[in-house]
Amino acid sequence: MKRLTALTLACCAACAGAQGIPGLTTLPGLPTLPALPGVRDVWGGSSPTLPTLPVLPPMPSLQDVDPSLLTGTRNDPPPTYTRRNVFSFPDERLGVLTRGKWPILEVINVQKQAEWQKNAAACRQQQQGRAPAGGAVSCPQYEWTVPLSLESESKDAATGIRRAWQRFEDRYWWRAQTNLNNTSMVPVHCWLGLGMGGLDTRPATVRTTVDRSDVPDVLASRIPTSTPENDLHLDSYWPLPQVPPGDFCDGLHWKVNFMYLPGGCTYFFGVRTFCLQGNDAVTGPGVAPIYFNMGEAQGRVFDAMQHAATVYYPQYQADALAEMLPPRRRGLFMLPWNAHLPGQGAMVAPVMNQDVSLTQFTDLAQRAGDALGDVYRPTSPLYYFQSVKRLPALDVFSLPGRKDLLGSPPGVWKFEEFKRTLGPSNPVYYDLFGYATWFQTWNQLDAAILPEPLSARPLRTLTFFAGAIDHYVDFSGIHEVPVPTGVLVPPYHLPFLNYRVHYTWTSVPEGYDIPRVSGTPAFDYGPVVR
């Protein structure tokens, strides 16, 4: 526990020095990291068994392939890779699940590894407590341990991130609309609590994405790229609040103000003769008020916008962060790069499941072979399944530096790049096929008009509920008929310009750069898991 406490303090100290987000009064820091739960506690109540490979699909034999094709893949030079943070599987990775331990990955900062290796002999002496002959040298930490998390937990976290945004968006709207119509809506929503009874958030969909910037230009048209589809909006829009009254009525006091002088039209025997009305834009059957206090109306909206920015927005960031960390997530072990602040990297976690199907891997071999063509088409299945059926002739596939992370990325780079299209799998398959899927979250500066779905705009237009009085004249006399009307108040729809938490799943070949992260991790799980 002392080592765990020291780790936690180091984590919090790293986060305390992070730059703040504009408009965010206080950024929630990372909470204390608890000891990792046992595998049995979160994986179905029992220790999982290691999956075994099903019967392999038919593959061509080397006798059926022209040997010159194999050397042809090696003569295709790779692009210049700028690698900063890569990952590797430690040697003890197989069998840890059956021993009740979490499987782990090692994250390596390539630049810091190079710095350490320049002074390798002296660094080893310093680690042993001896003073190097030439004096103290720089020996930075270059390797960090992170456990594999459960894919199901990452899906729940993504759903929670969506729910955190939905809560903020609904609070933001109902604060503005209720404050705008203070006299009529505070009693209805804040006192009586009229609403829908809660958010109904649709579960997130696990889908790996491939960013265009992660693919070499020569493969840009061959590897399908995609962007995260987080659906950061409400799943349904209603004319009643989905959040509880306390979420948007805090500090909202009832006001009785003179806001408008109703207009109206006069009808003689059913024919409209004339109207007395103002010039404000309105919706509904009634005409615009003769007088409307637009300054007061806009002031109420702007007060609500300011309240949302200073109170609701920091709570949104805290809600989103809580969805990724204990105690809410027992099987999700996020690794922050300094923090989840913009420009300082992402929070990431490699995820695993218990799927033993080979379908996505046989599809990968077919997809890569068809896209690359030429010498790659007949050799594709041999390459991807080489760890299962290893043949000496396949050594030609390895570029120089396969075991040296300071050298070239391992493997045939074109085949390796196609691994980005794979989805999550189990630890054994990650090992055999040389990749891992990472759940990633980060803050992104977004400018939006809310609500973003155009179909929801009619229900979320800032409207003051006024009224008009029409007069009908016929043989029986003059009759007054109240008619509802709504005055549209600028900016009509609520703007948002700040950072939002986004998420995705991305697959990375072993030894290749992990997208979106920068710098170094804020802490190391090694003292906890080893």
Coordinates of C-alpha atoms in Angstrom, one line a residue:
M1 CA 0.0 0.0 0.0
K2 CA 2.9 2.4 0.6
R3 CA 4.1 1.9 -3.0
L4 CA 0.5 2.4 -4.2
T5 CA 0.2 5.6 -2.2
A6 CA 3.5 6.9 -3.6
L7 CA 2.3 6.1 -7.1
T8 CA -0.9 8.0 -6.5
L9 CA 0.9 11.1 -5.2
A10 CA 3.2 11.1 -8.2
C11 CA 0.2 10.9 -10.5
C12 CA -1.6 13.8 -8.8
A13 CA 1.5 15.9 -8.8
A14 CA 1.9 15.4 -12.6
C15 CA -1.7 16.4 -13.2
A16 CA -1.4 19.5 -10.9
G17 CA 1.1 21.1 -13.2
A18 CA -1.1 20.7 -16.3
Q19 CA -2.3 23.7 -18.2
G20 CA -6.0 24.5 -17.6
I21 CA -8.7 24.5 -20.2
P22 CA -10.0 28.0 -21.1
G23 CA -13.4 28.5 -19.5
L24 CA -12.9 25.7 -17.1
T25 CA -12.6 27.1 -13.6
T26 CA -11.3 23.9 -12.0
L27 CA -10.3 20.7 -13.8
P28 CA -10.9 17.5 -11.8
G29 CA -7.7 15.8 -10.9
L30 CA -7.1 12.0 -11.2
P31 CA -8.4 10.3 -8.1
T32 CA -6.5 7.8 -6.0
L33 CA -5.7 4.6 -7.9
P34 CA -6.9 1.5 -6.0
A35 CA -5.2 -1.8 -6.0
L36 CA -6.2 -3.8 -9.1
P37 CA -9.2 -6.2 -8.6
G38 CA -8.6 -9.9 -9.1
V39 CA -9.4 -11.3 -12.5
R40 CA -12.2 -13.4 -11.1
D41 CA -13.9 -10.4 -9.6
V42 CA -14.6 -8.8 -12.9
W43 CA -14.3 -11.6 -15.5
G44 CA -17.5 -13.7 -15.1
G45 CA -16.7 -14.7 -11.5
S46 CA -14.1 -17.3 -12.5
S47 CA -10.6 -17.4 -13.9
P48 CA -10.9 -17.4 -17.7
T49 CA -9.3 -20.1 -19.8
L50 CA -6.8 -19.2 -22.5
P51 CA -8.5 -19.4 -25.9
T52 CA -7.1 -21.8 -28.5
L53 CA -6.9 -21.3 -32.2
P54 CA -9.7 -23.0 -34.2
V55 CA -8.9 -25.0 -37.3
L56 CA -6.9 -22.7 -39.6
P57 CA -8.3 -21.6 -43.0
P58 CA -6.7 -23.1 -46.1
M59 CA -3.5 -21.3 -46.9
P60 CA -1.1 -21.7 -49.9
S61 CA 2.1 -23.5 -49.2
L62 CA 5.5 -22.1 -49.9
Q63 CA 5.8 -24.6 -52.7
D64 CA 2.9 -22.9 -54.5
V65 CA 4.5 -19.5 -54.2
D66 CA 7.3 -18.2 -56.4
P67 CA 10.2 -17.5 -54.0
S68 CA 10.9 -14.3 -55.8
L69 CA 7.6 -13.0 -54.5
L70 CA 8.8 -13.2 -50.9
T71 CA 11.9 -11.1 -51.6
G72 CA 9.7 -8.7 -53.5
T73 CA 8.0 -7.6 -50.3
R74 CA 11.3 -6.8 -48.7
N75 CA 12.4 -4.7 -51.7
D76 CA 9.5 -2.3 -51.1
P77 CA 11.1 0.3 -48.7
P78 CA 9.0 1.7 -45.9
P79 CA 8.2 5.4 -45.5
T80 CA 10.0 7.5 -42.9
Y81 CA 8.3 6.7 -39.6
T82 CA 8.4 9.2 -36.8
R83 CA 7.9 7.1 -33.7
R84 CA 7.5 8.5 -30.2
N85 CA 5.6 6.0 -28.1
V86 CA 5.2 2.4 -29.0
F87 CA 4.1 -0.7 -27.2
S88 CA 5.4 -4.3 -26.9
F89 CA 4.3 -7.5 -25.3
P90 CA 6.4 -8.7 -22.4
D91 CA 7.8 -12.2 -22.5
E92 CA 5.6 -13.3 -19.6
R93 CA 2.3 -12.3 -21.3
L94 CA 1.1 -15.9 -22.0
G95 CA -0.6 -17.7 -19.3
V96 CA -1.1 -14.8 -16.8
L97 CA -4.9 -15.0 -17.0
T98 CA -4.9 -18.6 -15.8
R99 CA -2.7 -17.6 -12.9
G100 CA -5.2 -15.0 -11.9
K101 CA -3.1 -12.0 -13.0
W102 CA -3.9 -9.2 -15.4
P103 CA -2.1 -9.5 -18.8
I104 CA 0.0 -6.4 -19.4
L105 CA 1.6 -4.4 -22.2
E106 CA 4.8 -2.3 -22.0
V107 CA 4.7 1.2 -23.4
I108 CA 8.1 2.5 -24.5
N109 CA 9.1 6.1 -25.3
V110 CA 11.5 5.7 -28.1
Q111 CA 13.4 9.0 -27.6
K112 CA 13.9 8.3 -23.9
Q113 CA 15.0 4.8 -24.6
A114 CA 17.6 6.1 -27.0
E115 CA 18.9 8.5 -24.3
W116 CA 19.1 5.7 -21.8
Q117 CA 20.9 3.4 -24.1
K118 CA 23.6 6.1 -24.8
N119 CA 24.5 5.7 -21.2
A120 CA 23.5 2.1 -20.7
A121 CA 26.6 0.9 -18.8
A122 CA 26.5 3.9 -16.4
C123 CA 22.8 3.7 -16.0
R124 CA 23.1 0.0 -15.0
Q125 CA 25.7 1.1 -12.4
Q126 CA 23.4 3.8 -11.0
Q127 CA 20.5 1.3 -10.8
Q128 CA 22.8 -1.0 -8.7
G129 CA 23.6 1.9 -6.4
R130 CA 27.1 2.4 -7.7
A131 CA 28.5 5.7 -8.9
P132 CA 29.6 5.6 -12.6
A133 CA 33.3 6.3 -13.3
G134 CA 32.4 9.4 -15.4
G135 CA 30.0 10.8 -12.9
A136 CA 26.2 10.9 -12.9
V137 CA 24.5 10.6 -16.2
S138 CA 20.9 11.0 -17.5
C139 CA 18.9 7.8 -17.2
P140 CA 15.3 8.6 -17.8
Q141 CA 12.4 6.2 -17.4
Y142 CA 11.5 5.0 -20.8
E143 CA 9.2 2.0 -20.1
W144 CA 5.7 2.0 -18.5
T145 CA 3.4 -0.9 -17.7
V146 CA -0.3 -0.9 -18.4
P147 CA -2.8 -3.8 -17.8
L148 CA -5.2 -4.9 -20.5
S149 CA -8.7 -3.7 -19.7
L150 CA -12.0 -5.3 -20.5
E151 CA -13.6 -4.2 -23.7
S152 CA -17.0 -4.3 -22.0
E153 CA -15.8 -1.8 -19.5
S154 CA -14.5 0.6 -22.2
K155 CA -17.9 0.4 -23.9
D156 CA -19.6 1.3 -20.6
A157 CA -17.1 4.2 -20.1
A158 CA -17.9 5.5 -23.7
T159 CA -21.6 5.2 -22.9
G160 CA -21.0 7.2 -19.7
I161 CA -19.1 9.9 -21.6
R162 CA -22.1 10.2 -23.9
R163 CA -24.4 10.4 -20.9
A164 CA -22.2 13.1 -19.3
W165 CA -22.5 15.3 -22.4
Q166 CA -26.3 14.6 -22.7
R167 CA -26.7 15.7 -19.1
F168 CA -24.8 18.9 -19.8
E169 CA -26.7 19.7 -23.0
D170 CA -30.1 19.1 -21.4
R171 CA -29.1 21.2 -18.3
Y172 CA -27.8 24.0 -20.5
W173 CA -31.0 24.2 -22.6
W174 CA -33.5 24.0 -19.7
R175 CA -31.6 26.5 -17.6
A176 CA -31.8 29.0 -20.5
Q177 CA -35.4 28.3 -21.4
T178 CA -36.7 28.2 -17.8
N179 CA -34.9 31.4 -16.9
L180 CA -36.2 33.0 -20.1
N181 CA -39.8 32.1 -19.1
N182 CA -39.2 32.4 -15.4
T183 CA -42.6 33.4 -14.3
S184 CA -44.4 30.5 -16.0
M185 CA -41.8 27.7 -16.0
V186 CA -40.2 27.9 -12.6
P187 CA -43.4 26.8 -10.8
V188 CA -44.0 24.0 -13.4
H189 CA -40.5 22.5 -13.6
C190 CA -38.7 23.7 -10.5
W191 CA -41.5 23.4 -8.0
L192 CA -43.7 20.6 -9.4
G193 CA -40.8 18.8 -11.1
L194 CA -42.6 18.1 -14.4
G195 CA -40.2 16.2 -16.6
M196 CA -39.4 12.9 -18.4
G197 CA -37.9 11.1 -15.4
G198 CA -34.3 10.7 -16.6
L199 CA -31.9 10.3 -19.5
D200 CA -32.2 7.2 -21.7
T201 CA -28.7 6.9 -23.2
R202 CA -28.2 4.5 -26.0
P203 CA -25.1 2.2 -25.4
A204 CA -22.0 3.2 -27.3
T205 CA -20.9 1.1 -30.3
V206 CA -17.4 -0.5 -30.2
R207 CA -15.9 0.4 -33.6
T208 CA -12.2 0.8 -34.4
T209 CA -11.4 3.9 -36.4
V210 CA -8.4 4.7 -38.6
D211 CA -7.4 8.3 -38.8
R212 CA -6.1 9.6 -42.1
S213 CA -3.0 11.0 -40.4
D214 CA -2.0 7.6 -39.1
V215 CA -1.7 6.0 -42.6
P216 CA 1.2 6.6 -44.9
D217 CA 0.3 8.6 -48.0
V218 CA 1.1 5.7 -50.4
L219 CA -1.7 3.6 -48.7
A220 CA -4.2 6.4 -48.2
S221 CA -6.5 5.1 -50.9
R222 CA -6.1 1.5 -50.0
I223 CA -6.7 1.4 -46.2
P224 CA -10.3 2.7 -45.4
T225 CA -10.1 5.6 -43.0
S226 CA -12.8 6.8 -40.6
T227 CA -13.6 9.3 -37.9
P228 CA -15.0 8.7 -34.4
E229 CA -18.8 8.8 -34.4
N230 CA -19.4 9.7 -30.8
D231 CA -23.0 10.9 -31.2
L232 CA -22.5 13.6 -28.6
H233 CA -26.1 14.7 -28.5
L234 CA -29.3 13.5 -26.9
D235 CA -30.7 10.3 -28.3
S236 CA -34.2 11.9 -28.3
Y237 CA -35.5 15.4 -27.8
W238 CA -38.7 16.1 -25.9
P239 CA -40.6 19.2 -24.9
L240 CA -39.9 18.3 -21.2
P241 CA -36.7 18.0 -19.3
Q242 CA -34.9 14.6 -19.1
V243 CA -32.7 15.7 -16.2
P244 CA -34.1 16.2 -12.7
P245 CA -35.1 19.8 -11.6
G246 CA -32.1 20.1 -9.3
D247 CA -29.9 19.9 -12.4
F248 CA -31.1 23.2 -13.9
C249 CA -33.1 25.0 -11.2
D250 CA -30.2 25.6 -8.8
G251 CA -30.2 29.2 -7.6
L252 CA -33.1 30.0 -9.9
H253 CA -35.6 32.3 -8.1
W254 CA -39.1 33.1 -9.3
K255 CA -39.7 36.5 -10.8
V256 CA -42.8 38.4 -11.8
N257 CA -41.8 40.9 -14.4
F258 CA -43.8 42.9 -17.0
M259 CA -42.3 41.5 -20.2
Y260 CA -44.8 42.4 -23.0
L261 CA -48.0 44.1 -24.1
P262 CA -50.0 41.7 -26.1
G263 CA -51.0 42.5 -29.6
G264 CA -54.0 41.1 -31.5
C265 CA -56.2 41.2 -34.5
T266 CA -59.8 42.2 -35.1
Y267 CA -62.2 40.0 -37.1
F268 CA -65.5 41.3 -38.5
F269 CA -67.8 38.4 -39.2
G270 CA -64.8 36.0 -39.6
V271 CA -62.7 38.3 -41.8
R272 CA -59.5 39.7 -40.4
T273 CA -59.7 43.5 -40.7
F274 CA -56.6 44.9 -38.9
C275 CA -53.9 43.9 -36.4
L276 CA -52.0 45.7 -33.7
Q277 CA -48.6 44.1 -33.4
G278 CA -44.9 44.6 -33.0
N279 CA -42.0 43.7 -35.2
D280 CA -40.5 40.8 -33.2
A281 CA -40.2 37.4 -34.9
V282 CA -42.8 35.0 -33.5
T283 CA -44.0 31.5 -33.9
G284 CA -47.5 30.2 -33.3
P285 CA -51.0 31.5 -34.3
G286 CA -50.8 34.8 -32.4
V287 CA -49.2 38.0 -33.7
A288 CA -46.2 39.7 -32.1
P289 CA -46.7 41.7 -28.9
I290 CA -47.0 45.5 -29.4
Y291 CA -44.2 45.8 -26.9
F292 CA -41.7 43.2 -25.8
N293 CA -38.8 43.7 -23.4
M294 CA -36.1 42.0 -25.6
G295 CA -33.3 43.4 -23.5
E296 CA -34.6 41.6 -20.4
A297 CA -35.2 38.4 -22.4
Q298 CA -31.7 38.3 -23.8
G299 CA -30.2 39.1 -20.5
R300 CA -31.9 36.1 -19.0
V301 CA -30.5 33.9 -21.7
F302 CA -27.0 35.2 -21.3
D303 CA -27.2 34.8 -17.5
A304 CA -28.1 31.1 -18.2
M305 CA -25.2 30.7 -20.7
Q306 CA -22.8 32.1 -18.1
H307 CA -24.1 29.8 -15.4
A308 CA -23.8 26.8 -17.7
A309 CA -20.2 27.8 -18.5
T310 CA -19.1 28.3 -14.9
V311 CA -21.1 25.7 -13.1
Y312 CA -22.4 23.0 -15.5
Y313 CA -19.3 22.7 -17.7
P314 CA -16.8 21.9 -15.0
Q315 CA -19.3 19.3 -13.7
Y316 CA -19.5 17.9 -17.2
Q317 CA -15.7 17.4 -17.3
A318 CA -15.8 15.8 -13.9
D319 CA -18.6 13.5 -14.9
A320 CA -16.8 12.4 -18.0
L321 CA -13.5 11.8 -16.1
A322 CA -15.3 9.8 -13.5
E323 CA -16.7 7.4 -16.1
M324 CA -13.2 6.3 -17.0
L325 CA -11.8 5.7 -13.5
P326 CA -12.4 3.7 -10.3
P327 CA -14.6 3.2 -8.5
R328 CA -17.0 3.4 -11.4
R329 CA -14.8 1.2 -13.6
R330 CA -13.2 -1.8 -12.0
G331 CA -11.8 -3.4 -15.1
L332 CA -10.7 -0.3 -17.0
F333 CA -7.2 0.9 -16.4
M334 CA -6.7 4.2 -18.2
L335 CA -3.2 5.5 -18.8
P336 CA -3.0 9.3 -19.1
W337 CA -0.3 11.0 -21.0
N338 CA 0.3 13.9 -18.4
A339 CA -3.5 14.6 -18.5
H340 CA -6.5 14.5 -20.8
L341 CA -6.0 18.2 -21.5
P342 CA -5.9 19.4 -25.1
G343 CA -2.4 19.3 -26.6
Q344 CA -1.1 17.0 -23.8
G345 CA -2.2 13.7 -25.2
A346 CA -5.0 11.3 -24.5
M347 CA -6.0 8.8 -21.8
V348 CA -5.7 5.3 -23.3
A349 CA -6.1 1.7 -22.3
P350 CA -5.5 -1.5 -24.3
V351 CA -8.7 -3.6 -24.2
M352 CA -9.3 -7.3 -24.5
N353 CA -12.3 -9.7 -24.9
Q354 CA -12.8 -13.4 -25.0
D355 CA -13.6 -13.7 -28.7
V356 CA -11.9 -16.7 -30.3
S357 CA -13.2 -16.3 -33.9
L358 CA -10.7 -16.1 -36.7
T359 CA -13.1 -14.4 -39.1
Q360 CA -11.6 -10.9 -38.8
F361 CA -8.1 -12.2 -39.4
T362 CA -9.0 -14.3 -42.5
D363 CA -10.9 -11.2 -43.7
L364 CA -7.8 -9.1 -43.1
A365 CA -5.6 -11.4 -45.2
Q366 CA -8.1 -11.2 -48.0
R367 CA -8.6 -7.4 -47.7
A368 CA -4.9 -6.6 -47.6
G369 CA -4.1 -9.0 -50.5
D370 CA -6.8 -7.5 -52.7
A371 CA -5.9 -3.9 -51.9
L372 CA -2.1 -4.3 -52.3
G373 CA -2.2 -6.8 -55.2
D374 CA 1.0 -7.9 -57.1
V375 CA 3.4 -9.9 -54.8
Y376 CA 1.3 -9.2 -51.7
R377 CA -1.8 -11.1 -52.9
P378 CA -0.5 -14.7 -52.6
T379 CA 1.7 -14.0 -49.6
S380 CA -0.9 -12.2 -47.5
P381 CA -2.3 -15.2 -45.6
L382 CA 1.2 -16.6 -45.1
Y383 CA 2.3 -13.4 -43.5
Y384 CA -0.6 -12.9 -41.1
F385 CA -0.6 -16.5 -39.9
Q386 CA 3.1 -16.9 -39.7
S387 CA 3.1 -16.9 -35.9
V388 CA 0.7 -19.8 -36.0
K389 CA 2.6 -21.8 -38.6
R390 CA 6.2 -20.5 -38.5
L391 CA 8.4 -21.3 -41.5
P392 CA 12.1 -20.3 -41.9
A393 CA 11.4 -19.0 -45.4
L394 CA 9.2 -16.3 -43.9
D395 CA 12.1 -14.6 -42.3
V396 CA 12.4 -12.5 -45.4
F397 CA 9.3 -10.7 -44.2
S398 CA 11.1 -9.1 -41.3
L399 CA 12.7 -5.7 -41.8
P400 CA 15.9 -4.9 -40.0
G401 CA 15.4 -4.0 -36.4
R402 CA 12.4 -6.2 -35.7
K403 CA 13.6 -6.7 -32.1
D404 CA 15.2 -3.2 -31.9
L405 CA 12.6 -0.5 -31.3
L406 CA 15.1 2.2 -32.2
G407 CA 15.4 0.7 -35.7
S408 CA 12.7 0.3 -38.3
P409 CA 9.2 -0.7 -37.4
P410 CA 8.9 -4.5 -37.3
G411 CA 7.4 -6.6 -40.1
V412 CA 6.4 -5.8 -43.7
W413 CA 5.1 -2.3 -43.2
K414 CA 2.3 -2.5 -45.8
F415 CA 0.9 -5.6 -44.2
E416 CA 1.4 -4.2 -40.7
E417 CA -0.5 -1.0 -41.6
F418 CA -3.6 -3.0 -42.5
K419 CA -3.8 -4.3 -38.9
R420 CA -5.2 -0.9 -38.0
T421 CA -8.5 -2.2 -39.5
L422 CA -8.8 -5.0 -36.9
G423 CA -11.1 -4.9 -34.0
P424 CA -10.6 -5.9 -30.3
S425 CA -9.6 -9.5 -29.5
N426 CA -8.2 -11.7 -26.7
P427 CA -4.6 -11.5 -25.4
V428 CA -3.5 -14.6 -27.1
Y429 CA -4.6 -13.4 -30.5
Y430 CA -3.0 -10.0 -29.8
D431 CA 0.3 -11.9 -29.2
L432 CA 0.0 -14.1 -32.2
F433 CA -1.0 -11.4 -34.7
G434 CA 1.1 -8.6 -33.3
Y435 CA -1.3 -5.8 -32.5
A436 CA -3.6 -4.4 -29.8
T437 CA -6.7 -2.3 -29.8
W438 CA -6.7 0.8 -27.6
F439 CA -9.6 2.6 -26.1
Q440 CA -8.7 6.4 -26.2
T441 CA -10.4 9.5 -24.8
W442 CA -9.3 13.1 -25.3
N443 CA -10.5 16.7 -25.1
Q444 CA -11.2 18.3 -28.5
L445 CA -12.1 22.0 -29.1
D446 CA -15.6 22.0 -30.6
A447 CA -17.7 24.8 -32.0
A448 CA -21.3 23.8 -32.3
I449 CA -24.9 25.2 -32.3
L450 CA -27.1 23.1 -30.0
P451 CA -28.8 20.9 -30.7
E452 CA -26.6 19.6 -33.5
P453 CA -29.2 17.3 -35.2
L454 CA -31.1 19.6 -37.5
S455 CA -34.3 17.7 -36.9
A456 CA -34.2 18.7 -33.2
R457 CA -33.8 22.4 -33.8
P458 CA -37.6 23.2 -33.8
L459 CA -37.9 21.8 -30.3
R460 CA -34.8 23.8 -29.0
T461 CA -35.4 27.3 -30.3
L462 CA -35.2 30.0 -27.5
T463 CA -38.8 31.2 -27.2
F464 CA -40.6 33.4 -24.8
F465 CA -44.2 32.2 -24.3
A466 CA -46.3 35.2 -24.7
G467 CA -49.9 35.7 -25.9
A468 CA -52.1 37.8 -28.2
I469 CA -55.7 38.8 -27.8
D470 CA -57.9 38.6 -30.8
H471 CA -61.4 40.3 -31.1
Y472 CA -64.2 38.7 -33.0
V473 CA -67.2 41.0 -34.0
D474 CA -70.5 39.5 -35.1
F475 CA -74.2 40.0 -34.5
S476 CA -73.9 38.6 -31.0
G477 CA -71.3 41.2 -29.9
I478 CA -67.6 41.4 -29.4
H479 CA -65.7 38.4 -28.2
E480 CA -62.1 38.4 -26.8
V481 CA -60.1 35.2 -27.6
P482 CA -56.6 34.7 -26.1
V483 CA -54.2 33.2 -28.6
P484 CA -50.7 31.7 -27.8
T485 CA -47.7 33.1 -29.4
G486 CA -44.0 32.7 -29.0
V487 CA -41.4 35.4 -29.3
L488 CA -38.1 34.1 -30.8
V489 CA -35.2 35.4 -28.7
P490 CA -31.6 35.8 -30.2
P491 CA -29.3 33.9 -30.4
Y492 CA -32.3 31.6 -31.1
H493 CA -30.2 28.4 -30.5
L494 CA -27.6 27.9 -27.8
P495 CA -23.9 28.1 -28.9
F496 CA -21.1 25.9 -27.6
L497 CA -17.4 26.7 -27.9
N498 CA -15.2 24.7 -25.6
Y499 CA -13.6 21.3 -25.2
R500 CA -15.6 18.1 -25.3
V501 CA -14.5 14.7 -24.3
H502 CA -14.3 12.4 -27.4
Y503 CA -13.5 8.7 -27.5
T504 CA -12.7 5.9 -30.0
W505 CA -11.1 2.5 -30.3
T506 CA -7.9 2.3 -32.5
S507 CA -5.8 -0.8 -33.4
V508 CA -2.1 -0.4 -33.5
P509 CA 0.5 -2.9 -34.8
E510 CA 3.2 -3.8 -32.3
G511 CA 6.2 -1.5 -32.5
Y512 CA 4.3 1.2 -34.3
D513 CA 3.4 4.7 -32.9
I514 CA 0.4 4.9 -30.6
P515 CA -1.9 7.7 -32.0
R516 CA -2.9 10.8 -30.1
V517 CA -0.5 10.4 -27.2
S518 CA 2.4 12.8 -26.5
G519 CA 5.1 13.2 -23.9
T520 CA 5.2 10.4 -21.4
P521 CA 2.6 8.7 -19.2
A522 CA 1.6 10.4 -16.0
F523 CA 2.2 7.2 -13.9
D524 CA 3.2 3.6 -14.2
Y525 CA 1.0 0.6 -13.2
G526 CA 4.2 -1.5 -12.8
P527 CA 4.4 -1.2 -9.0
V528 CA 0.7 -2.3 -8.7
V529 CA 0.6 -5.2 -11.1
R530 CA 4.0 -6.9 -10.8

